[in-house]
XYZ file of N, CA and C in Angstrom:
732
model
N 10.354 4.006 -28.264
C 10.213 4.648 -26.962
C 10.835 3.751 -25.888
N 11.642 4.342 -25.025
C 12.276 3.571 -23.968
C 11.281 3.265 -22.845
N 11.542 2.172 -22.140
C 10.669 1.807 -21.025
C 10.833 2.794 -19.881
N 9.775 3.005 -19.093
C 9.886 3.888 -17.920
C 10.841 3.317 -16.882
N 11.502 4.190 -16.162
C 12.421 3.754 -15.111
C 11.689 3.390 -13.829
N 10.519 3.988 -13.626
C 9.775 3.808 -12.378
C 8.364 3.339 -12.700
N 7.888 2.347 -11.948
C 6.517 1.884 -12.079
C 5.792 2.081 -10.753
N 4.726 2.860 -10.793
C 3.876 3.067 -9.619
C 2.681 2.127 -9.755
N 2.476 1.278 -8.745
C 1.457 0.232 -8.813
C 0.407 0.476 -7.740
N -0.861 0.580 -8.166
C -1.958 0.896 -7.259
C -3.056 -0.153 -7.402
N -3.221 -1.046 -6.422
C -4.329 -2.003 -6.478
C -5.644 -1.288 -6.175
N -6.702 -1.676 -6.882
C -7.957 -0.946 -6.710
C -9.152 -1.871 -6.896
N -10.031 -1.883 -5.906
C -11.302 -2.604 -6.000
C -12.421 -1.627 -5.672
N -13.291 -1.342 -6.655
C -14.420 -0.422 -6.483
C -13.967 0.912 -5.877
N -13.008 1.527 -6.550
C -12.404 2.764 -6.041
C -12.759 3.985 -6.893
N -13.874 3.940 -7.636
C -14.187 5.042 -8.539
C -14.242 6.379 -7.807
N -14.823 6.408 -6.635
C -14.949 7.654 -5.883
C -13.588 8.161 -5.431
N -12.761 7.242 -4.929
C -11.499 7.665 -4.331
C -10.424 7.943 -5.373
N -10.474 7.254 -6.514
C -9.503 7.544 -7.568
C -9.654 8.974 -8.066
N -10.864 9.449 -8.169
C -11.085 10.832 -8.625
C -10.432 11.835 -7.688
N -10.397 11.505 -6.411
C -9.820 12.417 -5.425
C -8.316 12.243 -5.292
N -7.853 10.984 -5.246
C -6.473 10.720 -4.834
C -5.503 10.396 -5.971
N -5.958 9.772 -7.047
C -5.041 9.470 -8.139
C -4.366 10.726 -8.708
N -5.068 11.854 -8.832
C -4.378 13.063 -9.317
C -3.187 13.477 -8.461
N -3.193 13.180 -7.155
C -2.041 13.542 -6.327
C -0.823 12.696 -6.677
N -1.057 11.434 -7.025
C 0.046 10.569 -7.460
C 0.554 11.024 -8.823
N -0.356 11.311 -9.736
C 0.046 11.759 -11.072
C 0.816 13.072 -11.015
N 0.433 13.962 -10.092
C 1.158 15.226 -9.925
C 2.577 14.977 -9.422
N 2.725 13.991 -8.548
C 4.048 13.645 -8.029
C 4.924 13.057 -9.131
N 4.326 12.240 -10.002
C 5.060 11.689 -11.150
C 5.482 12.820 -12.091
N 4.569 13.742 -12.360
C 4.901 14.870 -13.242
C 6.033 15.700 -12.666
N 6.037 15.888 -11.363
C 7.110 16.641 -10.708
C 8.465 15.952 -10.934
N 8.482 14.637 -10.783
C 9.714 13.879 -11.023
C 10.186 14.047 -12.467
N 9.283 13.874 -13.410
C 9.666 13.902 -14.822
C 10.127 15.277 -15.263
N 9.567 16.305 -14.672
C 9.977 17.667 -15.011
C 11.343 18.013 -14.446
N 11.680 17.418 -13.296
C 12.910 17.801 -12.602
C 14.083 16.864 -12.879
N 13.836 15.784 -13.602
C 14.906 14.805 -13.817
C 14.748 14.167 -15.187
N 15.671 13.278 -15.506
C 15.588 12.558 -16.764
C 14.803 11.268 -16.658
N 14.210 11.022 -15.503
C 13.446 9.784 -15.293
C 12.060 9.864 -15.922
N 11.556 8.711 -16.312
C 10.157 8.599 -16.739
C 9.477 7.566 -15.848
N 8.154 7.675 -15.737
C 7.416 6.780 -14.848
C 6.083 6.391 -15.460
N 5.598 5.236 -15.069
C 4.265 4.786 -15.448
C 3.446 4.576 -14.172
N 2.140 4.784 -14.284
C 1.231 4.539 -13.171
C 0.267 3.442 -13.591
N 0.299 2.318 -12.875
C -0.516 1.151 -13.196
C -1.599 0.977 -12.139
N -2.845 1.001 -12.574
C -3.967 0.661 -11.702
C -4.305 -0.805 -11.934
N -4.272 -1.597 -10.871
C -4.662 -3.001 -10.981
C -6.126 -3.104 -10.577
N -6.990 -3.222 -11.573
C -8.430 -3.329 -11.314
C -8.718 -4.735 -10.818
N -8.983 -4.849 -9.511
C -9.092 -6.151 -8.865
C -10.551 -6.623 -8.802
N -11.104 -6.892 -10.004
C -12.480 -7.408 -10.132
C -13.521 -6.409 -9.664
N -13.315 -5.133 -9.979
C -14.292 -4.103 -9.610
C -15.578 -4.273 -10.405
N -16.691 -3.834 -9.812
C -17.944 -3.804 -10.552
C -18.486 -2.383 -10.640
N -17.575 -1.408 -10.568
C -17.948 -0.013 -10.763
C -17.057 0.562 -11.872
N -16.908 1.865 -11.920
C -16.172 2.521 -13.008
C -14.692 2.739 -12.700
N -14.140 1.940 -11.810
C -12.726 2.096 -11.439
C -11.818 2.138 -12.650
N -11.930 1.162 -13.547
C -11.033 1.088 -14.706
C -11.222 2.282 -15.630
N -12.464 2.643 -15.889
C -12.735 3.750 -16.810
C -12.181 5.061 -16.274
N -12.339 5.303 -14.990
C -11.844 6.546 -14.396
C -10.327 6.574 -14.403
N -9.699 5.444 -14.104
C -8.240 5.382 -14.133
C -7.706 5.707 -15.522
N -8.331 5.151 -16.557
C -7.926 5.446 -17.929
C -8.164 6.910 -18.266
N -9.286 7.418 -17.836
C -9.624 8.818 -18.092
C -8.592 9.764 -17.494
N -8.076 9.410 -16.316
C -7.109 10.271 -15.632
C -5.688 10.084 -16.161
N -5.472 9.064 -16.997
C -4.161 8.912 -17.626
C -3.321 7.753 -17.139
N -3.891 6.859 -16.324
C -3.138 5.710 -15.835
C -3.284 4.535 -16.805
N -2.380 3.589 -16.685
C -2.498 2.311 -17.377
C -3.322 1.373 -16.488
N -4.188 0.580 -17.087
C -5.039 -0.325 -16.320
C -4.753 -1.765 -16.716
N -4.522 -2.604 -15.713
C -4.460 -4.052 -15.930
C -5.533 -4.681 -15.042
N -6.048 -5.805 -15.469
C -7.144 -6.457 -14.750
C -6.651 -7.708 -14.056
N -7.028 -7.857 -12.784
C -6.738 -9.066 -12.028
C -8.050 -9.574 -11.445
N -8.593 -10.680 -11.982
C -9.898 -11.173 -11.539
C -9.883 -11.848 -10.180
N -8.733 -12.308 -9.694
C -8.658 -12.984 -8.405
C -8.477 -11.944 -7.321
N -9.449 -11.874 -6.412
C -9.429 -10.845 -5.385
C -8.350 -11.106 -4.348
N -7.691 -10.033 -3.912
C -6.679 -10.125 -2.867
C -5.633 -9.049 -3.063
N -5.321 -8.309 -2.000
C -4.429 -7.165 -2.112
C -3.013 -7.578 -2.494
N -2.493 -8.654 -1.871
C -1.161 -9.120 -2.226
C -1.111 -9.623 -3.656
N -2.133 -10.360 -4.054
C -2.207 -10.879 -5.414
C -2.248 -9.731 -6.422
N -3.030 -8.696 -6.114
C -3.141 -7.560 -7.021
C -1.809 -6.821 -7.166
N -1.103 -6.645 -6.059
C 0.203 -5.989 -6.133
C 1.171 -6.797 -6.998
N 1.153 -8.116 -6.828
C 2.037 -8.958 -7.623
C 1.697 -8.886 -9.108
N 0.423 -8.815 -9.425
C 0.014 -8.677 -10.823
C 0.513 -7.364 -11.405
N 0.403 -6.298 -10.627
C 0.933 -5.018 -11.096
C 2.416 -5.090 -11.363
N 3.146 -5.739 -10.466
C 4.597 -5.873 -10.646
C 4.921 -6.698 -11.885
N 4.105 -7.710 -12.177
C 4.345 -8.548 -13.347
C 4.193 -7.764 -14.650
N 3.352 -6.742 -14.634
C 3.141 -5.913 -15.830
C 4.064 -4.693 -15.862
N 4.737 -4.420 -14.770
C 5.548 -3.201 -14.671
C 6.814 -3.302 -15.522
N 7.212 -2.170 -16.071
C 8.403 -2.109 -16.918
C 9.585 -1.446 -16.215
N 9.339 -0.809 -15.090
C 10.381 -0.038 -14.426
C 11.319 -0.880 -13.587
N 12.507 -0.351 -13.374
C 13.474 -0.980 -12.491
C 13.229 -0.660 -11.031
N 12.422 0.375 -10.778
C 11.997 0.724 -9.427
C 10.484 0.521 -9.349
N 10.029 -0.124 -8.279
C 8.601 -0.377 -8.085
C 8.127 0.383 -6.851
N 7.036 1.124 -6.992
C 6.456 1.879 -5.885
C 4.998 1.446 -5.733
N 4.649 0.933 -4.561
C 3.295 0.441 -4.302
C 2.564 1.439 -3.421
N 1.418 1.911 -3.900
C 0.645 2.934 -3.193
C -0.806 2.483 -3.121
N -1.453 2.653 -1.980
C -2.873 2.353 -1.857
C -3.695 3.360 -2.657
N -4.918 2.958 -3.020
C -5.740 3.768 -3.913
C -6.357 4.988 -3.239
N -6.386 5.003 -1.911
C -7.077 6.089 -1.204
C -6.086 6.957 -0.439
N -4.977 7.311 -1.087
C -3.900 8.015 -0.417
C -3.681 9.395 -1.037
N -3.662 10.399 -0.169
C -3.259 11.751 -0.570
C -1.731 11.762 -0.576
N -1.151 11.807 -1.771
C 0.286 11.589 -1.917
C 1.024 12.921 -2.045
N 2.161 13.083 -1.368
C 2.886 14.355 -1.424
C 3.529 14.580 -2.789
N 3.575 15.814 -3.219
C 4.094 16.128 -4.550
C 5.553 15.721 -4.708
N 6.318 15.796 -3.641
C 7.731 15.423 -3.713
C 7.963 13.939 -3.438
N 6.909 13.155 -3.274
C 7.054 11.780 -2.849
C 7.814 10.889 -3.817
N 7.421 10.891 -5.094
C 8.082 10.035 -6.074
C 9.539 10.448 -6.242
N 9.789 11.746 -6.275
C 11.163 12.234 -6.403
C 12.021 11.776 -5.230
N 11.472 11.829 -4.010
C 12.223 11.395 -2.825
C 12.529 9.902 -2.878
N 11.575 9.109 -3.345
C 11.788 7.668 -3.459
C 12.894 7.364 -4.466
N 12.806 8.000 -5.626
C 13.795 7.746 -6.671
C 15.180 8.220 -6.242
N 15.247 9.354 -5.580
C 16.529 9.855 -5.087
C 17.172 8.860 -4.131
N 16.355 8.269 -3.245
C 16.877 7.284 -2.291
C 17.404 6.048 -3.003
N 16.677 5.571 -3.997
C 17.092 4.336 -4.661
C 18.206 4.563 -5.675
N 18.295 5.775 -6.222
C 19.359 6.074 -7.182
C 20.749 5.968 -6.562
N 20.832 6.092 -5.249
C 22.135 5.998 -4.602
C 22.698 4.586 -4.657
N 21.826 3.592 -4.848
C 22.254 2.205 -4.834
C 22.512 1.673 -3.440
N 22.232 2.492 -2.425
C 22.542 2.107 -1.035
C 21.366 1.454 -0.335
N 20.254 1.242 -1.030
C 19.087 0.643 -0.398
C 18.363 -0.274 -1.374
N 17.746 -1.326 -0.834
C 16.921 -2.196 -1.661
C 15.484 -1.676 -1.748
N 15.149 -0.723 -0.868
C 13.798 -0.188 -0.870
C 13.463 0.464 0.454
N 12.177 0.680 0.687
C 11.785 1.329 1.929
C 10.320 1.718 1.910
N 9.996 2.783 2.625
C 8.602 3.193 2.764
C 8.527 4.683 3.097
N 7.380 5.269 2.795
C 7.029 6.594 3.302
C 5.980 6.382 4.390
N 6.199 6.868 5.603
C 5.234 6.636 6.691
C 3.867 7.241 6.389
N 2.859 6.613 6.955
C 1.484 7.098 6.788
C 1.086 7.975 7.963
N 0.330 9.006 7.675
C -0.236 9.866 8.709
C -1.744 9.681 8.725
N -2.230 8.922 9.697
C -3.663 8.729 9.865
C -4.206 9.819 10.790
N -5.393 10.267 10.486
C -6.001 11.319 11.291
C -7.429 10.962 11.694
N -7.620 9.860 12.425
C -8.960 9.490 12.878
C -9.436 10.436 13.980
N -10.744 10.594 14.070
C -11.297 11.500 15.072
C -11.716 10.771 16.345
N -11.934 9.459 16.279
C -12.435 8.721 17.434
C -11.292 8.392 18.397
N -11.468 8.667 19.691
C -10.393 8.413 20.672
C -9.912 6.967 20.689
N -10.839 6.007 20.614
C -10.428 4.605 20.668
C -9.565 4.237 19.462
N -9.908 4.782 18.310
C -9.111 4.500 17.108
C -7.735 5.133 17.206
N -7.670 6.327 17.777
C -6.359 6.967 17.971
C -5.494 6.136 18.921
N -6.118 5.574 19.944
C -5.372 4.713 20.872
C -4.854 3.465 20.159
N -5.667 2.899 19.274
C -5.255 1.708 18.540
C -4.056 2.027 17.651
N -4.085 3.163 16.985
C -2.948 3.546 16.151
C -1.700 3.778 16.990
N -1.889 4.303 18.189
C -0.756 4.472 19.085
C -0.127 3.137 19.448
N -0.973 2.129 19.648
C -0.478 0.791 19.952
C 0.339 0.240 18.795
N -0.183 0.378 17.587
C 0.538 -0.141 16.424
C 1.843 0.630 16.194
N 1.842 1.926 16.445
C 3.097 2.691 16.306
C 4.147 2.168 17.285
N 3.709 1.843 18.503
C 4.641 1.301 19.476
C 5.192 -0.053 19.055
N 4.314 -0.906 18.500
C 4.765 -2.223 18.037
C 5.777 -2.081 16.908
N 5.491 -1.172 15.961
C 6.421 -0.997 14.850
C 7.734 -0.373 15.310
N 7.678 0.479 16.328
C 8.917 1.068 16.847
C 9.817 0.007 17.465
N 9.186 -1.012 18.073
C 9.953 -2.086 18.706
C 10.402 -3.125 17.690
N 9.499 -3.521 16.817
C 9.782 -4.635 15.904
C 10.232 -4.184 14.524
N 10.121 -2.882 14.230
C 10.427 -2.417 12.890
C 9.269 -2.687 11.956
N 9.473 -2.443 10.682
C 8.430 -2.711 9.695
C 7.773 -1.444 9.202
N 6.952 -1.617 8.168
C 6.247 -0.484 7.561
C 5.012 -0.993 6.852
N 3.959 -0.195 6.849
C 2.721 -0.568 6.178
C 2.839 -0.402 4.668
N 1.892 -1.024 3.969
C 1.905 -0.972 2.514
C 1.236 0.238 1.915
N 0.887 1.222 2.734
C 0.274 2.433 2.197
C 1.183 3.020 1.116
N 2.480 3.052 1.374
C 3.479 3.357 0.354
C 4.756 2.590 0.683
N 5.051 1.596 -0.123
C 6.302 0.848 -0.032
C 6.985 0.877 -1.388
N 8.292 0.762 -1.408
C 9.018 0.782 -2.674
C 10.226 -0.128 -2.592
N 10.692 -0.569 -3.758
C 11.870 -1.425 -3.818
C 12.376 -1.480 -5.255
N 13.579 -1.976 -5.407
C 14.084 -2.223 -6.751
C 13.402 -3.461 -7.307
N 13.369 -3.552 -8.625
C 12.808 -4.747 -9.260
C 13.562 -5.995 -8.832
N 14.881 -5.919 -8.782
C 15.670 -7.096 -8.402
C 15.372 -7.530 -6.969
N 15.163 -6.575 -6.066
C 14.829 -6.912 -4.686
C 13.455 -7.571 -4.607
N 12.491 -7.055 -5.347
C 11.150 -7.629 -5.371
C 11.198 -9.084 -5.836
N 11.935 -9.321 -6.911
C 12.050 -10.685 -7.432
C 12.799 -11.582 -6.445
N 13.791 -11.019 -5.792
C 14.604 -11.791 -4.863
C 13.781 -12.316 -3.690
N 12.907 -11.475 -3.145
C 12.113 -11.893 -1.978
C 10.813 -12.586 -2.367
N 10.492 -12.586 -3.659
C 9.306 -13.316 -4.100
C 8.006 -12.550 -4.049
N 8.069 -11.222 -3.929
C 6.860 -10.420 -3.937
C 6.023 -10.571 -2.669
N 4.760 -10.161 -2.778
C 3.835 -10.226 -1.650
C 3.192 -11.614 -1.558
N 2.867 -12.023 -0.357
C 2.201 -13.309 -0.173
C 0.714 -13.170 -0.470
N 0.263 -13.910 -1.471
C -1.131 -13.825 -1.891
C -2.069 -14.597 -0.976
N -1.522 -15.398 -0.068
C -2.379 -16.194 0.813
C -2.680 -15.479 2.123
N -2.269 -14.218 2.245
C -2.547 -13.447 3.458
C -3.541 -12.335 3.127
N -4.525 -12.185 3.995
C -5.540 -11.155 3.788
C -5.382 -9.989 4.760
N -4.368 -10.058 5.591
C -4.053 -8.972 6.513
C -2.552 -9.039 6.789
N -1.919 -7.869 6.918
C -0.503 -7.739 7.259
C 0.427 -8.329 6.202
N -0.083 -8.543 4.982
C 0.798 -9.019 3.912
C 1.882 -7.996 3.593
N 1.554 -6.715 3.812
C 2.516 -5.652 3.550
C 3.630 -5.651 4.600
N 3.260 -5.871 5.859
C 4.250 -5.925 6.937
C 5.175 -7.125 6.738
N 4.596 -8.260 6.354
C 5.384 -9.467 6.129
C 6.346 -9.281 4.952
N 5.874 -8.656 3.889
C 6.749 -8.358 2.741
C 7.909 -7.462 3.157
N 7.597 -6.444 3.939
C 8.642 -5.498 4.345
C 9.659 -6.177 5.265
N 9.204 -7.151 6.038
C 10.123 -7.889 6.893
C 11.146 -8.649 6.058
N 10.680 -9.287 4.981
C 11.603 -10.006 4.094
C 12.508 -9.041 3.339
N 11.957 -7.900 2.942
C 12.769 -6.891 2.262
C 13.854 -6.360 3.199
N 13.514 -6.187 4.471
C 14.480 -5.716 5.464
C 15.619 -6.716 5.628
N 15.276 -7.986 5.686
C 16.320 -9.020 5.817
C 17.239 -9.028 4.597
N 16.650 -8.871 3.407
C 17.464 -8.800 2.191
C 18.406 -7.608 2.240
N 17.895 -6.462 2.697
C 18.732 -5.271 2.792
C 19.916 -5.460 3.717
N 19.697 -6.166 4.816
C 20.786 -6.422 5.752
C 21.824 -7.358 5.144
N 21.356 -8.405 4.460
C 22.286 -9.355 3.844
C 23.116 -8.713 2.746
N 22.491 -7.817 1.996
C 23.179 -7.210 0.857
C 23.837 -5.882 1.196
N 23.804 -5.515 2.480
C 24.402 -4.252 2.960
C 23.802 -3.041 2.226
N 22.504 -3.141 1.951
C 21.763 -2.028 1.356
C 20.441 -1.906 2.113
N 20.490 -1.442 3.366
C 19.325 -1.488 4.252
C 18.141 -0.662 3.752
N 16.948 -1.090 4.166
C 15.744 -0.338 3.813
C 15.789 1.031 4.479
N 15.076 1.984 3.880
C 15.049 3.345 4.393
C 13.607 3.797 4.610
N 13.442 4.719 5.525
C 12.154 5.366 5.748
C 12.307 6.840 5.407
N 11.461 7.323 4.523
C 11.538 8.730 4.110
C 10.723 9.548 5.108
N 11.366 9.879 6.211
C 10.657 10.421 7.366
C 10.300 11.897 7.247
N 10.868 12.606 6.285
C 10.510 14.017 6.159
C 9.207 14.207 5.387
N 8.629 13.108 4.888
C 7.357 13.170 4.184
C 6.341 12.253 4.865
N 5.072 12.496 4.604
C 3.995 11.624 5.065
C 2.967 11.467 3.944
N 2.440 10.254 3.829
C 1.285 10.035 2.968
C 0.048 9.983 3.858
N -1.061 10.482 3.359
C -2.274 10.592 4.177
C -3.391 9.710 3.613
N -3.600 8.536 4.218
C -4.697 7.672 3.769
C -6.052 8.261 4.146
N -7.049 7.914 3.357
C -8.415 8.299 3.703
C -8.818 7.655 5.023
N -9.535 8.386 5.882
C -10.001 7.807 7.147
C -11.345 7.114 7.016
N -11.733 6.726 5.794
C -13.099 6.266 5.526
C -13.559 5.135 6.444
N -12.747 4.085 6.603
C -13.195 2.978 7.441
C -13.235 3.368 8.916
N -12.252 4.150 9.326
C -12.177 4.513 10.736
C -13.342 5.411 11.142
N -13.887 6.143 10.197
C -15.017 7.009 10.502
C -16.358 6.288 10.349
N -16.415 5.287 9.467
C -17.699 4.619 9.221
C -17.935 3.432 10.147
N -16.882 2.806 10.638
C -17.031 1.684 11.557
C -17.050 2.174 12.993
N -17.700 1.414 13.852
C -17.671 1.732 15.275
C -16.260 1.478 15.812
N -15.930 2.135 16.904
C -14.601 1.965 17.504
C -14.366 0.510 17.899
N -15.385 -0.134 18.478
C -15.201 -1.508 18.914
C -15.003 -2.451 17.738
N -15.701 -2.197 16.640
C -15.504 -3.044 15.462
C -14.097 -2.869 14.907
N -13.612 -1.646 14.887
C -12.260 -1.378 14.413
C -11.226 -2.067 15.308
N -11.413 -1.961 16.612
C -10.475 -2.593 17.542
C -10.497 -4.107 17.373
N -11.678 -4.688 17.185
C -11.782 -6.138 17.011
C -11.031 -6.597 15.763
N -11.159 -5.868 14.668
C -10.546 -6.293 13.416
C -9.050 -6.005 13.346
N -8.577 -4.950 13.976
C -7.205 -4.500 13.706
C -6.263 -4.598 14.896
N -6.663 -5.265 15.970
C -5.711 -5.441 17.067
C -4.696 -6.523 16.694
N -3.517 -6.529 17.297
C -2.454 -7.463 16.903
C -2.842 -8.937 17.009
N -3.635 -9.300 18.018
C -3.998 -10.696 18.198
C -4.895 -11.181 17.063
N -5.949 -10.423 16.764
C -6.850 -10.798 15.678
C -6.110 -10.852 14.346
N -5.283 -9.856 14.106
C -4.547 -9.792 12.846
C -3.695 -11.041 12.626
N -3.113 -11.574 13.691
C -2.278 -12.771 13.574
C -3.105 -14.044 13.460
N -4.207 -14.123 14.186
C -4.996 -15.356 14.212
C -5.679 -15.645 12.877
N -6.071 -14.597 12.161
C -6.880 -14.794 10.964
C -6.197 -14.297 9.694
N -4.883 -14.343 9.666
C -4.127 -13.830 8.527
C -4.578 -14.431 7.198
N -4.922 -15.700 7.194
C -5.183 -16.397 5.932
C -6.655 -16.734 5.725
N -7.521 -16.105 6.498
C -8.946 -16.404 6.394
C -9.638 -15.387 5.490
N -9.907 -15.787 4.264
C -10.618 -14.895 3.339
C -12.012 -14.574 3.877
N -12.658 -15.563 4.489
C -14.009 -15.364 5.011
C -14.023 -14.337 6.135
N -13.035 -14.412 7.053
C -13.016 -13.486 8.182
C -12.872 -12.047 7.713
N -12.040 -11.823 6.700
C -11.757 -10.457 6.249
C -12.677 -9.989 5.129
N -13.729 -10.758 4.841
C -14.631 -10.388 3.753
C -15.234 -8.997 3.956
N -15.663 -8.720 5.172
C -16.221 -7.394 5.447
C -15.218 -6.282 5.315
N -13.967 -6.585 5.624
C -12.894 -5.589 5.528
C -12.629 -5.194 4.084
N -12.664 -6.187 3.179
C -12.325 -5.933 1.783
C -13.523 -5.628 0.908
N -14.631 -6.319 1.121
C -15.744 -6.196 0.178
C -16.606 -4.967 0.412
N -16.627 -4.463 1.625
C -17.506 -3.327 1.929
C -16.798 -1.991 1.793
N -15.692 -1.826 2.487
C -14.909 -0.608 2.335
C -13.439 -1.023 2.322
N -12.929 -1.308 1.148
C -11.570 -1.801 1.056
C -10.585 -0.676 1.354
N -9.402 -1.066 1.807
C -8.413 -0.061 2.133
C -7.765 0.482 0.876
């Protein structure tokens, strides 16, 4: 059996509830790709030291499971990449409603050879006014500085290896920092990153609805995010209680 051309990597810590809802949307997108093209794909769940049924549910739904005992989103993504067999790597968060055409659009973009990778933008739908204002602020920052969140990022295997993967010593904005390095590589190699703007991925609003607006603003404003990038203790509540 030949190796899959595409590897979808999903880090997961205590995601049993959300995998049941959201993993089928990713699997449906993979099935759409395989039915419409000659490509094959694998879906890897990186069980990041869960103490619930995350691994069992992922296996039940048809994904491959690898275990990473060291907690950390960047570390988990890198572990998934180390086990991946595909020449294209797609990183998706565990709580994402993924569009059926998403995997096909990513592969189509990378098949041209004109890009080292890119992202599908996220569509957040929080109900609290203060949280909506915060997202507006971040959209403005990204419009000025560029970049993309790790809700869905993708790249070629060679590009991932070239930039050294995600930084495991960052507990916030590791995805933005990775994309910044990927963007620089794209410029140097004349294969710029792309944004698949005709699609959106929809993350769960779980944290934005369960946390108070002031707590959300305190944790996710640009100043706090920069000051405590490498503090595992500071972000413990962010990851251990309701991980993204």
